[in-house]
Amino acid sequence: MHKPYRIGQIVPSSNTTMETEIPAMLTARQAIRPERFTFHSSRMRMKQVRKEELAAMDGESDRCAIELSDAKVDVLGYACLVAIMAMGLGYHRTSEQRLRKATADNDANAPVITSAGALIEGLNVMGAKRIAIVAPYMKPLTELVVNYIREEGFEVVDWRALEIPDNLEVARHDPANLPAIVAGMNLEGVDVIVLSACVQMQSLPVVAMVEAQTGKPVLTAAIATTYAMLKALDLEPIVPGAGALLSGAY
């Protein structure tokens, strides 16, 4: 029997969702595939979703990568999309390279996935051109995220900022509210709906519902991160009940 794959996550200190949704998806996969997973985290201080606090938090990511590499994890996921996108256009590439070097320098070289980079990769894999986005952030931060994604080559047809500044409150947002939010958006010509451009805002329970409601594929930051992790581990990127990207169609 193959040893379990060790999944490392670099997590904001106030995040309570990434360590729920990622394990939920990979545990669901265990029902249909033989691979097994264990989950390990290191935390960066952050309570309010503000640009200054996000930048300070990002400065702790190197320490977290080194700590996780002490455990010889097989892949690392940086679990804060907005922190990466608020640092400047294309920053996910810089972050992934720097953090991977930190693991290599610690004699534990492992691929690093950022949720920001994973979302971009997922949209490309799905062939998306025109998208709609739901995000929990305040409008100025959401505009940064929208612009970041546009600069990666996507047309953002419509977007919603839920304007929740406290990160714990983001996690408490009821995912059952999301279908109605999406129903009020302009989805004309949209290829993919990004139901949660945030790994802290819960969305997994309603992904299938929104896909059925709209007839369009749905992606979230957590789903995209799971896909990217499985690809980095050279495992089949399939998870039951986790939306189009993990359906086995790609």
Coordinates of N, CA and C in Angstrom, one line a residue:
M1 N 0.9 -1.2 0.0 CA 0.0 0.0 0.0 C 0.9 1.2 0.0
H2 N 0.6 2.2 -0.9 CA 1.3 3.4 -1.0 C 1.1 4.3 0.3
K3 N 2.2 4.9 0.8 CA 2.0 5.8 1.9 C 1.0 6.9 1.6
P4 N 0.3 7.4 2.6 CA -0.6 8.5 2.3 C 0.2 9.8 1.8
Y5 N -0.5 10.5 0.9 CA 0.1 11.8 0.5 C -0.1 12.8 1.6
R6 N 0.9 13.5 1.9 CA 0.8 14.6 2.9 C 0.5 15.9 2.2
I7 N -0.7 16.5 2.6 CA -1.1 17.7 2.0 C -0.8 18.8 3.0
G8 N 0.0 19.8 2.6 CA 0.4 20.9 3.5 C -0.4 22.1 3.1
Q9 N -0.9 22.9 4.0 CA -1.6 24.1 3.7 C -1.0 25.3 4.6
I10 N -0.7 26.4 3.8 CA -0.3 27.6 4.5 C -1.6 28.5 4.6
V11 N -2.0 28.7 5.8 CA -3.4 29.1 6.1 C -3.4 30.4 6.9
P12 N -4.2 31.4 6.6 CA -4.4 32.6 7.5 C -4.9 32.1 8.8
S13 N -4.5 32.8 9.9 CA -4.8 32.3 11.2 C -6.3 32.3 11.5
S14 N -7.0 33.1 10.8 CA -8.5 33.2 11.1 C -9.3 32.3 10.1
N15 N -8.6 31.6 9.2 CA -9.3 30.8 8.2 C -9.8 29.5 8.9
T16 N -11.0 29.2 8.6 CA -11.6 28.0 9.2 C -12.2 27.1 8.1
T17 N -12.1 27.5 6.8 CA -12.8 26.8 5.7 C -11.9 26.0 4.9
M18 N -10.6 26.4 4.6 CA -9.7 25.7 3.8 C -9.4 24.3 4.4
E19 N -9.3 24.3 5.7 CA -9.0 23.0 6.3 C -10.3 22.1 6.5
T20 N -11.4 22.6 6.0 CA -12.7 21.9 5.9 C -12.9 21.4 4.5
E21 N -12.9 22.3 3.5 CA -13.3 22.0 2.1 C -12.3 21.1 1.4
I22 N -11.0 21.5 1.5 CA -10.0 20.7 0.9 C -10.0 19.2 1.4
P23 N -9.9 19.0 2.7 CA -10.0 17.6 3.2 C -11.3 16.9 2.8
A24 N -12.4 17.7 2.8 CA -13.7 17.1 2.4 C -13.7 16.5 1.0
M25 N -13.1 17.3 0.1 CA -13.0 16.9 -1.3 C -12.0 15.7 -1.4
L26 N -10.9 15.7 -0.8 CA -9.9 14.6 -1.0 C -10.4 13.4 -0.2
T27 N -11.1 13.6 0.9 CA -11.7 12.4 1.5 C -12.8 11.8 0.7
A28 N -13.6 12.6 0.0 CA -14.6 12.1 -0.9 C -14.0 11.3 -2.0
R29 N -12.8 11.8 -2.5 CA -12.1 11.1 -3.6 C -11.7 9.7 -3.1
Q30 N -11.4 9.5 -1.8 CA -11.0 8.2 -1.3 C -12.0 7.1 -1.5
A31 N -13.3 7.5 -1.7 CA -14.3 6.5 -1.9 C -14.3 5.9 -3.3
I32 N -13.6 6.6 -4.3 CA -13.6 6.1 -5.6 C -12.2 5.8 -6.2
R33 N -11.1 6.2 -5.4 CA -9.8 6.0 -5.9 C -8.9 5.5 -4.7
P34 N -7.8 4.8 -4.9 CA -7.1 4.1 -3.8 C -6.2 5.0 -3.0
E35 N -5.9 6.2 -3.5 CA -4.9 7.1 -2.8 C -5.5 7.6 -1.5
R36 N -4.7 7.8 -0.5 CA -5.1 8.3 0.8 C -4.3 9.6 1.1
F37 N -4.8 10.4 2.0 CA -4.2 11.7 2.3 C -4.2 12.0 3.8
T38 N -3.2 12.7 4.2 CA -3.2 13.3 5.5 C -3.0 14.9 5.3
F39 N -3.4 15.6 6.3 CA -3.5 17.1 6.2 C -2.8 17.8 7.3
H40 N -2.0 18.8 6.9 CA -1.1 19.5 7.8 C -1.1 21.0 7.5
S41 N -1.1 21.8 8.5 CA -1.2 23.3 8.3 C -0.2 24.0 9.1
S42 N 0.2 25.2 8.6 CA 0.9 26.2 9.3 C 0.2 27.6 9.1
R43 N 0.2 28.4 10.1 CA -0.7 29.6 10.0 C 0.1 30.9 10.0
M44 N -0.5 31.9 9.3 CA 0.0 33.2 9.2 C -1.1 34.2 9.9
R45 N -0.6 35.1 10.7 CA -1.6 36.0 11.4 C -2.4 36.9 10.4
M46 N -3.7 36.8 10.5 CA -4.6 37.7 9.8 C -6.0 37.6 10.3
K47 N -6.6 38.8 10.6 CA -8.0 38.8 11.1 C -8.9 39.6 10.3
Q48 N -8.4 40.8 9.8 CA -9.3 41.7 9.0 C -8.7 41.6 7.6
V49 N -9.7 41.5 6.6 CA -9.3 41.4 5.2 C -9.0 42.8 4.6
R50 N -7.9 43.3 5.0 CA -7.5 44.6 4.5 C -6.1 44.5 3.8
K51 N -5.8 45.3 2.9 CA -4.6 45.2 2.1 C -3.4 45.2 2.9
E52 N -3.3 46.1 3.9 CA -2.1 46.2 4.8 C -1.9 44.9 5.6
E53 N -3.0 44.4 6.1 CA -2.9 43.2 6.9 C -2.5 42.0 6.1
L54 N -3.1 42.0 4.8 CA -2.8 40.9 3.9 C -1.3 40.9 3.5
A55 N -0.7 42.1 3.3 CA 0.7 42.2 2.9 C 1.6 41.7 4.1
A56 N 1.2 42.1 5.3 CA 2.0 41.6 6.5 C 1.9 40.1 6.6
M57 N 0.7 39.6 6.4 CA 0.5 38.1 6.5 C 1.4 37.4 5.5
D58 N 1.4 37.9 4.2 CA 2.1 37.2 3.2 C 3.6 37.1 3.5
G59 N 4.1 38.1 4.3 CA 5.5 38.0 4.7 C 5.8 36.9 5.6
E60 N 4.8 36.2 6.2 CA 5.0 35.0 7.0 C 5.0 33.7 6.3
S61 N 4.6 33.8 5.0 CA 4.4 32.6 4.2 C 5.7 31.8 4.1
D62 N 6.9 32.4 4.0 CA 8.1 31.7 3.9 C 8.3 30.8 5.1
R63 N 8.1 31.4 6.3 CA 8.2 30.6 7.5 C 7.3 29.4 7.5
C64 N 6.1 29.6 7.0 CA 5.1 28.5 7.0 C 5.6 27.4 6.0
A65 N 6.1 27.8 4.9 CA 6.6 26.8 3.9 C 7.7 26.0 4.5
I66 N 8.6 26.6 5.2 CA 9.7 25.9 5.8 C 9.2 24.9 6.9
E67 N 8.2 25.4 7.7 CA 7.7 24.6 8.8 C 7.0 23.3 8.2
L68 N 6.2 23.5 7.1 CA 5.6 22.4 6.5 C 6.6 21.4 5.8
S69 N 7.6 22.0 5.3 CA 8.6 21.2 4.6 C 9.4 20.3 5.7
D70 N 9.4 20.8 6.9 CA 10.0 20.0 8.0 C 9.2 18.6 8.1
A71 N 7.9 18.7 7.8 CA 7.1 17.4 7.8 C 7.2 16.7 6.5
K72 N 8.0 17.1 5.6 CA 8.1 16.5 4.3 C 6.8 16.3 3.6
V73 N 6.0 17.3 3.6 CA 4.7 17.2 2.9 C 5.0 17.1 1.4
D74 N 4.0 16.5 0.7 CA 4.2 16.2 -0.8 C 3.8 17.4 -1.7
V75 N 2.9 18.2 -1.2 CA 2.5 19.4 -1.9 C 2.1 20.5 -0.8
L76 N 2.3 21.7 -1.2 CA 1.9 22.8 -0.3 C 0.9 23.7 -1.0
G77 N -0.2 24.1 -0.3 CA -1.2 25.0 -0.9 C -1.2 26.3 0.0
Y78 N -1.1 27.4 -0.7 CA -1.1 28.7 -0.1 C -2.6 29.1 -0.1
A79 N -3.2 29.1 1.1 CA -4.7 29.2 1.1 C -5.2 30.6 1.4
C80 N -4.8 31.6 0.5 CA -5.5 32.9 0.6 C -5.3 33.6 -0.8
L81 N -6.4 33.6 -1.5 CA -6.4 34.1 -2.9 C -6.1 35.6 -2.9
V82 N -6.8 36.3 -2.0 CA -6.8 37.8 -2.1 C -5.4 38.3 -1.6
A83 N -4.8 37.6 -0.7 CA -3.5 38.1 -0.3 C -2.5 38.1 -1.4
I84 N -2.5 37.1 -2.3 CA -1.7 37.0 -3.4 C -2.0 38.1 -4.4
M85 N -3.3 38.2 -4.8 CA -3.7 39.1 -5.8 C -3.6 40.5 -5.4
A86 N -3.6 40.8 -4.1 CA -3.4 42.2 -3.6 C -1.9 42.6 -3.7
M87 N -1.0 41.7 -3.9 CA 0.4 42.0 -3.9 C 0.9 42.5 -5.3
G88 N 0.0 42.5 -6.3 CA 0.5 42.9 -7.6 C 0.2 41.9 -8.7
L89 N 0.0 42.4 -9.9 CA -0.3 41.5 -11.0 C 0.7 40.4 -11.2
G90 N 0.2 39.2 -11.4 CA 1.1 38.0 -11.7 C 1.9 37.5 -10.4
Y91 N 1.6 38.0 -9.2 CA 2.4 37.7 -8.1 C 2.3 36.2 -7.7
H92 N 1.3 35.5 -8.1 CA 1.2 34.1 -7.7 C 2.4 33.3 -8.3
R93 N 2.9 33.7 -9.4 CA 4.1 33.1 -9.9 C 5.3 33.3 -9.1
T94 N 5.5 34.6 -8.6 CA 6.6 34.9 -7.8 C 6.5 34.2 -6.4
S95 N 5.3 34.1 -5.9 CA 5.1 33.5 -4.6 C 5.4 32.0 -4.7
E96 N 4.9 31.3 -5.7 CA 5.1 29.9 -5.9 C 6.6 29.5 -6.0
Q97 N 7.3 30.3 -6.8 CA 8.7 30.1 -7.0 C 9.5 30.3 -5.7
R98 N 9.2 31.4 -5.0 CA 9.9 31.7 -3.8 C 9.7 30.6 -2.7
L99 N 8.4 30.2 -2.6 CA 8.1 29.3 -1.5 C 8.6 27.9 -1.8
R100 N 8.6 27.5 -3.1 CA 9.2 26.2 -3.5 C 10.7 26.2 -3.2
K101 N 11.4 27.4 -3.5 CA 12.8 27.5 -3.2 C 13.1 27.3 -1.7
A102 N 12.1 27.8 -0.9 CA 12.3 27.7 0.6 C 12.2 26.2 1.0
T103 N 11.3 25.5 0.3 CA 11.3 24.0 0.7 C 12.5 23.3 0.2
A104 N 13.0 23.7 -1.0 CA 14.2 23.0 -1.5 C 15.4 23.3 -0.7
D105 N 15.5 24.6 -0.2 CA 16.6 25.0 0.6 C 16.6 24.2 2.0
N106 N 15.4 23.7 2.3 CA 15.2 23.0 3.6 C 15.3 21.5 3.3
D107 N 15.9 21.1 2.1 CA 16.1 19.7 1.8 C 14.7 18.9 1.7
A108 N 13.7 19.6 1.3 CA 12.3 19.0 1.3 C 11.6 19.6 0.1
N109 N 12.2 19.5 -1.1 CA 11.6 20.2 -2.3 C 10.2 19.6 -2.6
A110 N 9.2 20.5 -2.6 CA 7.8 20.1 -2.9 C 7.1 21.2 -3.7
P111 N 6.2 20.8 -4.6 CA 5.5 21.8 -5.4 C 4.6 22.7 -4.5
V112 N 4.5 23.9 -4.9 CA 3.7 24.9 -4.1 C 2.6 25.4 -5.0
I113 N 1.3 25.3 -4.5 CA 0.2 25.8 -5.2 C -0.4 27.0 -4.5
T114 N -0.6 28.1 -5.2 CA -1.4 29.2 -4.6 C -2.8 29.1 -5.0
S115 N -3.8 29.4 -4.2 CA -5.2 29.4 -4.6 C -5.4 30.4 -5.7
A116 N -4.6 31.5 -5.7 CA -4.8 32.4 -6.8 C -4.3 31.8 -8.2
G117 N -3.1 31.2 -8.2 CA -2.6 30.6 -9.4 C -3.5 29.4 -9.8
A118 N -4.0 28.7 -8.8 CA -4.9 27.5 -9.1 C -6.2 28.0 -9.8
L119 N -6.7 29.1 -9.4 CA -8.0 29.6 -10.0 C -7.7 30.0 -11.5
I120 N -6.6 30.6 -11.7 CA -6.2 31.0 -13.1 C -6.0 29.7 -13.9
E121 N -5.3 28.8 -13.4 CA -5.1 27.5 -14.1 C -6.4 26.8 -14.4
G122 N -7.3 26.7 -13.4 CA -8.5 26.1 -13.5 C -9.4 26.7 -14.6
L123 N -9.4 28.0 -14.7 CA -10.2 28.7 -15.7 C -9.6 28.4 -17.1
N124 N -8.3 28.3 -17.2 CA -7.7 28.0 -18.5 C -8.0 26.6 -18.9
V125 N -7.9 25.6 -17.9 CA -8.2 24.2 -18.2 C -9.6 24.1 -18.7
M126 N -10.5 24.9 -18.2 CA -12.0 24.8 -18.5 C -12.3 25.5 -19.8
G127 N -11.3 26.2 -20.4 CA -11.5 26.9 -21.6 C -12.3 28.2 -21.5
A128 N -12.3 28.7 -20.3 CA -13.1 29.9 -20.0 C -12.6 31.2 -20.7
K129 N -13.5 32.0 -21.2 CA -13.1 33.3 -21.7 C -13.9 34.4 -21.0
R130 N -15.2 34.1 -20.8 CA -16.0 35.1 -20.1 C -16.5 34.5 -18.8
I131 N -16.3 35.2 -17.7 CA -16.7 34.6 -16.4 C -17.5 35.6 -15.6
A132 N -18.1 35.1 -14.5 CA -18.8 35.9 -13.5 C -18.2 35.5 -12.1
I133 N -18.0 36.4 -11.2 CA -17.3 36.2 -10.0 C -18.1 36.7 -8.8
V134 N -18.2 35.9 -7.7 CA -18.7 36.2 -6.4 C -17.5 36.2 -5.4
A135 N -17.4 37.3 -4.7 CA -16.3 37.4 -3.7 C -16.8 38.0 -2.4
P136 N -16.3 37.7 -1.3 CA -16.8 38.2 0.0 C -16.1 39.6 0.4
Y137 N -15.1 40.0 -0.4 CA -14.3 41.1 0.1 C -15.0 42.5 -0.1
M138 N -14.4 43.5 0.5 CA -14.9 44.9 0.3 C -14.6 45.2 -1.1
K139 N -15.4 46.2 -1.7 CA -15.3 46.5 -3.1 C -13.9 46.8 -3.6
P140 N -13.1 47.6 -2.9 CA -11.8 47.9 -3.4 C -10.9 46.7 -3.6
L141 N -11.0 45.8 -2.6 CA -10.2 44.5 -2.8 C -10.8 43.6 -3.9
T142 N -12.1 43.6 -4.0 CA -12.7 42.8 -5.0 C -12.3 43.3 -6.4
E143 N -12.2 44.7 -6.5 CA -11.8 45.3 -7.8 C -10.3 44.9 -8.1
L144 N -9.5 44.7 -7.1 CA -8.1 44.2 -7.3 C -8.1 42.8 -7.9
V145 N -9.0 42.0 -7.3 CA -9.1 40.6 -7.7 C -9.6 40.5 -9.1
V146 N -10.7 41.3 -9.4 CA -11.2 41.3 -10.8 C -10.2 41.8 -11.8
N147 N -9.5 42.8 -11.5 CA -8.4 43.3 -12.4 C -7.3 42.3 -12.6
Y148 N -6.9 41.6 -11.5 CA -5.9 40.6 -11.6 C -6.3 39.5 -12.6
I149 N -7.5 39.1 -12.4 CA -8.0 38.0 -13.3 C -8.2 38.5 -14.7
R150 N -8.6 39.7 -14.9 CA -8.7 40.3 -16.3 C -7.3 40.3 -16.9
E151 N -6.3 40.7 -16.2 CA -5.0 40.8 -16.7 C -4.4 39.4 -17.1
E152 N -5.0 38.4 -16.6 CA -4.6 37.0 -16.9 C -5.3 36.5 -18.2
G153 N -6.2 37.4 -18.8 CA -6.8 37.1 -20.1 C -8.2 36.8 -20.1
F154 N -8.9 37.0 -19.0 CA -10.3 36.7 -18.9 C -11.2 37.9 -18.9
E155 N -12.4 37.8 -19.6 CA -13.3 38.9 -19.5 C -14.3 38.7 -18.3
V156 N -14.3 39.6 -17.4 CA -15.2 39.4 -16.2 C -16.5 40.2 -16.6
V157 N -17.5 39.4 -16.9 CA -18.8 40.0 -17.4 C -19.5 40.7 -16.2
D158 N -19.5 40.0 -15.0 CA -20.2 40.6 -13.9 C -19.5 40.1 -12.6
W159 N -19.6 40.9 -11.5 CA -19.1 40.4 -10.3 C -19.8 41.0 -9.1
R160 N -19.8 40.3 -8.0 CA -20.4 40.8 -6.8 C -19.4 40.8 -5.6
A161 N -19.4 41.9 -4.9 CA -18.6 42.0 -3.7 C -19.5 42.0 -2.5
L162 N -19.4 41.0 -1.6 CA -20.3 40.9 -0.5 C -19.9 41.8 0.7
E163 N -18.8 42.4 0.6 CA -18.3 43.4 1.6 C -18.3 43.0 3.0
I164 N -17.6 41.9 3.3 CA -17.5 41.3 4.6 C -16.0 41.5 5.1
P165 N -15.7 42.5 5.9 CA -14.3 42.8 6.3 C -13.7 41.8 7.2
D166 N -14.4 41.2 8.1 CA -13.9 40.3 9.1 C -13.8 38.9 8.6
N167 N -12.6 38.3 8.7 CA -12.4 37.0 8.0 C -13.2 35.9 8.7
L168 N -13.4 36.0 10.0 CA -14.3 34.9 10.6 C -15.7 35.0 10.1
E169 N -16.1 36.3 9.9 CA -17.5 36.5 9.4 C -17.6 35.9 7.9
V170 N -16.5 36.0 7.2 CA -16.5 35.5 5.8 C -16.9 34.0 5.9
A171 N -16.2 33.3 6.8 CA -16.5 31.9 7.0 C -17.9 31.6 7.4
R172 N -18.5 32.5 8.1 CA -19.8 32.3 8.7 C -20.9 32.6 7.6
H173 N -20.5 33.2 6.5 CA -21.5 33.5 5.5 C -22.2 32.2 5.0
D174 N -23.5 32.2 5.0 CA -24.2 30.9 4.7 C -24.2 30.7 3.2
P175 N -23.6 29.5 2.8 CA -23.5 29.2 1.4 C -24.8 29.1 0.7
A176 N -25.9 28.9 1.5 CA -27.2 28.8 0.9 C -27.7 30.1 0.3
N177 N -27.0 31.2 0.7 CA -27.3 32.5 0.1 C -26.8 32.7 -1.4
L178 N -25.8 31.8 -1.7 CA -25.1 32.0 -3.0 C -26.0 31.8 -4.2
P179 N -26.9 30.8 -4.3 CA -27.7 30.6 -5.5 C -28.5 31.9 -5.8
A180 N -29.1 32.5 -4.8 CA -29.9 33.7 -5.0 C -29.0 34.9 -5.5
I181 N -27.8 35.0 -5.0 CA -26.9 36.0 -5.4 C -26.5 35.8 -6.9
V182 N -26.2 34.6 -7.3 CA -25.9 34.3 -8.7 C -27.1 34.6 -9.6
A183 N -28.3 34.3 -9.1 CA -29.5 34.4 -9.9 C -29.7 35.9 -10.3
G184 N -29.2 36.8 -9.5 CA -29.3 38.2 -9.8 C -28.2 38.8 -10.6
M185 N -27.3 38.0 -11.1 CA -26.2 38.4 -11.9 C -26.4 38.3 -13.4
N186 N -25.6 39.1 -14.2 CA -25.7 38.9 -15.6 C -24.8 37.8 -16.1
L187 N -25.4 36.7 -16.6 CA -24.6 35.5 -17.0 C -24.7 35.3 -18.5
E188 N -25.1 36.3 -19.2 CA -25.2 36.2 -20.7 C -23.8 36.0 -21.3
G189 N -23.6 34.8 -22.0 CA -22.4 34.5 -22.6 C -21.3 34.1 -21.6
V190 N -21.6 33.9 -20.4 CA -20.6 33.5 -19.4 C -20.2 32.0 -19.6
D191 N -19.0 31.7 -19.6 CA -18.5 30.3 -19.7 C -18.4 29.6 -18.4
V192 N -18.0 30.3 -17.3 CA -17.8 29.7 -16.0 C -18.2 30.7 -15.0
I193 N -18.8 30.2 -13.9 CA -19.2 31.0 -12.7 C -18.2 30.7 -11.6
V194 N -17.4 31.7 -11.2 CA -16.6 31.6 -10.0 C -17.4 31.9 -8.8
L195 N -17.9 30.8 -8.2 CA -18.9 31.0 -7.1 C -18.3 31.5 -5.8
S196 N -17.0 31.3 -5.6 CA -16.3 31.8 -4.5 C -14.8 32.1 -4.9
A197 N -14.5 33.4 -5.1 CA -13.1 33.7 -5.3 C -12.4 33.9 -4.0
C198 N -12.6 33.0 -3.1 CA -12.0 33.1 -1.8 C -12.1 31.7 -1.1
V199 N -11.0 31.3 -0.5 CA -10.9 30.0 0.1 C -11.6 30.0 1.5
Q200 N -11.9 31.1 2.0 CA -12.6 31.2 3.3 C -14.1 31.2 3.2
M201 N -14.7 31.6 2.0 CA -16.1 31.7 1.9 C -16.6 30.3 1.5
Q202 N -17.4 29.7 2.3 CA -17.9 28.4 2.0 C -18.8 28.4 0.8
S203 N -18.7 27.4 -0.1 CA -19.5 27.3 -1.3 C -19.7 25.8 -1.7
L204 N -18.9 24.9 -1.3 CA -19.0 23.5 -1.7 C -20.4 22.9 -1.7
P205 N -21.1 23.2 -0.6 CA -22.4 22.6 -0.5 C -23.4 22.9 -1.6
V206 N -23.2 24.1 -2.3 CA -24.2 24.5 -3.3 C -23.6 24.6 -4.7
V207 N -22.4 24.0 -4.9 CA -21.9 24.1 -6.3 C -22.8 23.3 -7.2
A208 N -23.2 22.1 -6.9 CA -24.1 21.3 -7.8 C -25.4 22.1 -8.0
M209 N -25.9 22.7 -7.0 CA -27.2 23.4 -7.1 C -27.0 24.6 -8.1
V210 N -26.0 25.3 -8.0 CA -25.8 26.5 -8.9 C -25.5 26.0 -10.3
E211 N -24.8 24.9 -10.5 CA -24.6 24.4 -11.8 C -26.0 24.0 -12.5
A212 N -26.8 23.4 -11.7 CA -28.1 22.9 -12.2 C -29.0 24.2 -12.4
Q213 N -28.9 25.2 -11.6 CA -29.7 26.4 -11.7 C -29.4 27.2 -12.9
T214 N -28.1 27.2 -13.2 CA -27.7 28.1 -14.3 C -27.4 27.4 -15.6
G215 N -27.1 26.1 -15.5 CA -26.7 25.3 -16.7 C -25.3 25.6 -17.1
K216 N -24.5 26.2 -16.2 CA -23.1 26.6 -16.5 C -22.2 25.9 -15.5
P217 N -21.0 25.6 -15.9 CA -20.0 25.1 -14.9 C -19.6 26.1 -13.9
V218 N -19.4 25.6 -12.7 CA -19.1 26.4 -11.5 C -17.7 26.0 -11.0
L219 N -16.9 27.0 -10.7 CA -15.5 26.9 -10.1 C -15.4 27.7 -8.9
T220 N -14.7 27.2 -7.9 CA -14.4 27.9 -6.7 C -12.9 27.9 -6.5
A221 N -12.4 28.8 -5.6 CA -10.9 28.8 -5.3 C -10.5 27.5 -4.7
A222 N -11.4 26.9 -3.8 CA -11.0 25.6 -3.2 C -11.0 24.5 -4.1
I223 N -12.0 24.4 -5.0 CA -12.0 23.4 -6.1 C -10.8 23.5 -7.0
A224 N -10.5 24.7 -7.4 CA -9.3 24.9 -8.2 C -8.0 24.5 -7.5
T225 N -7.9 24.8 -6.2 CA -6.7 24.4 -5.5 C -6.6 22.9 -5.4
T226 N -7.7 22.2 -5.2 CA -7.7 20.7 -5.1 C -7.3 20.1 -6.4
Y227 N -7.8 20.7 -7.5 CA -7.4 20.2 -8.8 C -5.9 20.4 -9.0
A228 N -5.4 21.5 -8.7 CA -4.0 21.8 -8.9 C -3.1 20.9 -8.0
M229 N -3.5 20.7 -6.8 CA -2.8 19.8 -5.9 C -2.7 18.3 -6.5
L230 N -3.9 17.8 -7.0 CA -3.9 16.5 -7.5 C -3.0 16.4 -8.8
K231 N -3.1 17.4 -9.6 CA -2.2 17.4 -10.8 C -0.7 17.5 -10.4
A232 N -0.4 18.3 -9.4 CA 1.0 18.4 -8.9 C 1.5 17.0 -8.4
L233 N 0.6 16.2 -7.8 CA 0.9 14.9 -7.3 C 0.8 13.8 -8.4
D234 N 0.5 14.2 -9.6 CA 0.4 13.3 -10.7 C -0.7 12.3 -10.4
L235 N -1.8 12.8 -9.8 CA -3.0 11.9 -9.6 C -4.2 12.4 -10.4
E236 N -5.1 11.5 -10.7 CA -6.2 11.8 -11.5 C -7.1 12.9 -10.8
P237 N -7.3 14.0 -11.5 CA -8.1 15.1 -10.8 C -9.6 14.9 -10.9
I238 N -10.0 14.0 -10.0 CA -11.5 13.7 -10.0 C -11.9 13.6 -8.6
V239 N -13.1 14.3 -8.3 CA -13.7 14.3 -7.0 C -15.2 14.3 -7.2
P240 N -15.9 13.3 -6.6 CA -17.4 13.3 -6.8 C -18.0 14.5 -6.1
G241 N -19.0 15.1 -6.8 CA -19.7 16.2 -6.2 C -19.0 17.5 -6.0
A242 N -17.9 17.7 -6.8 CA -17.1 18.9 -6.6 C -17.1 19.8 -7.8
G243 N -18.1 19.7 -8.6 CA -18.2 20.6 -9.8 C -17.5 20.1 -11.0
A244 N -17.6 20.9 -12.1 CA -17.2 20.5 -13.4 C -15.7 20.2 -13.5
L245 N -14.9 21.0 -12.9 CA -13.4 20.8 -13.1 C -13.0 19.5 -12.5
L246 N -13.6 19.0 -11.4 CA -13.2 17.8 -10.8 C -14.1 16.6 -11.2
S247 N -14.9 16.8 -12.3 CA -15.8 15.7 -12.7 C -15.2 14.6 -13.5
G248 N -13.9 14.8 -13.9 CA -13.3 13.9 -14.8 C -13.4 14.3 -16.2
A249 N -14.0 15.4 -16.5 CA -14.2 15.9 -17.9 C -12.9 16.5 -18.4
Y250 N -12.0 16.9 -17.5 CA -10.8 17.7 -17.9 C -9.6 16.9 -17.6

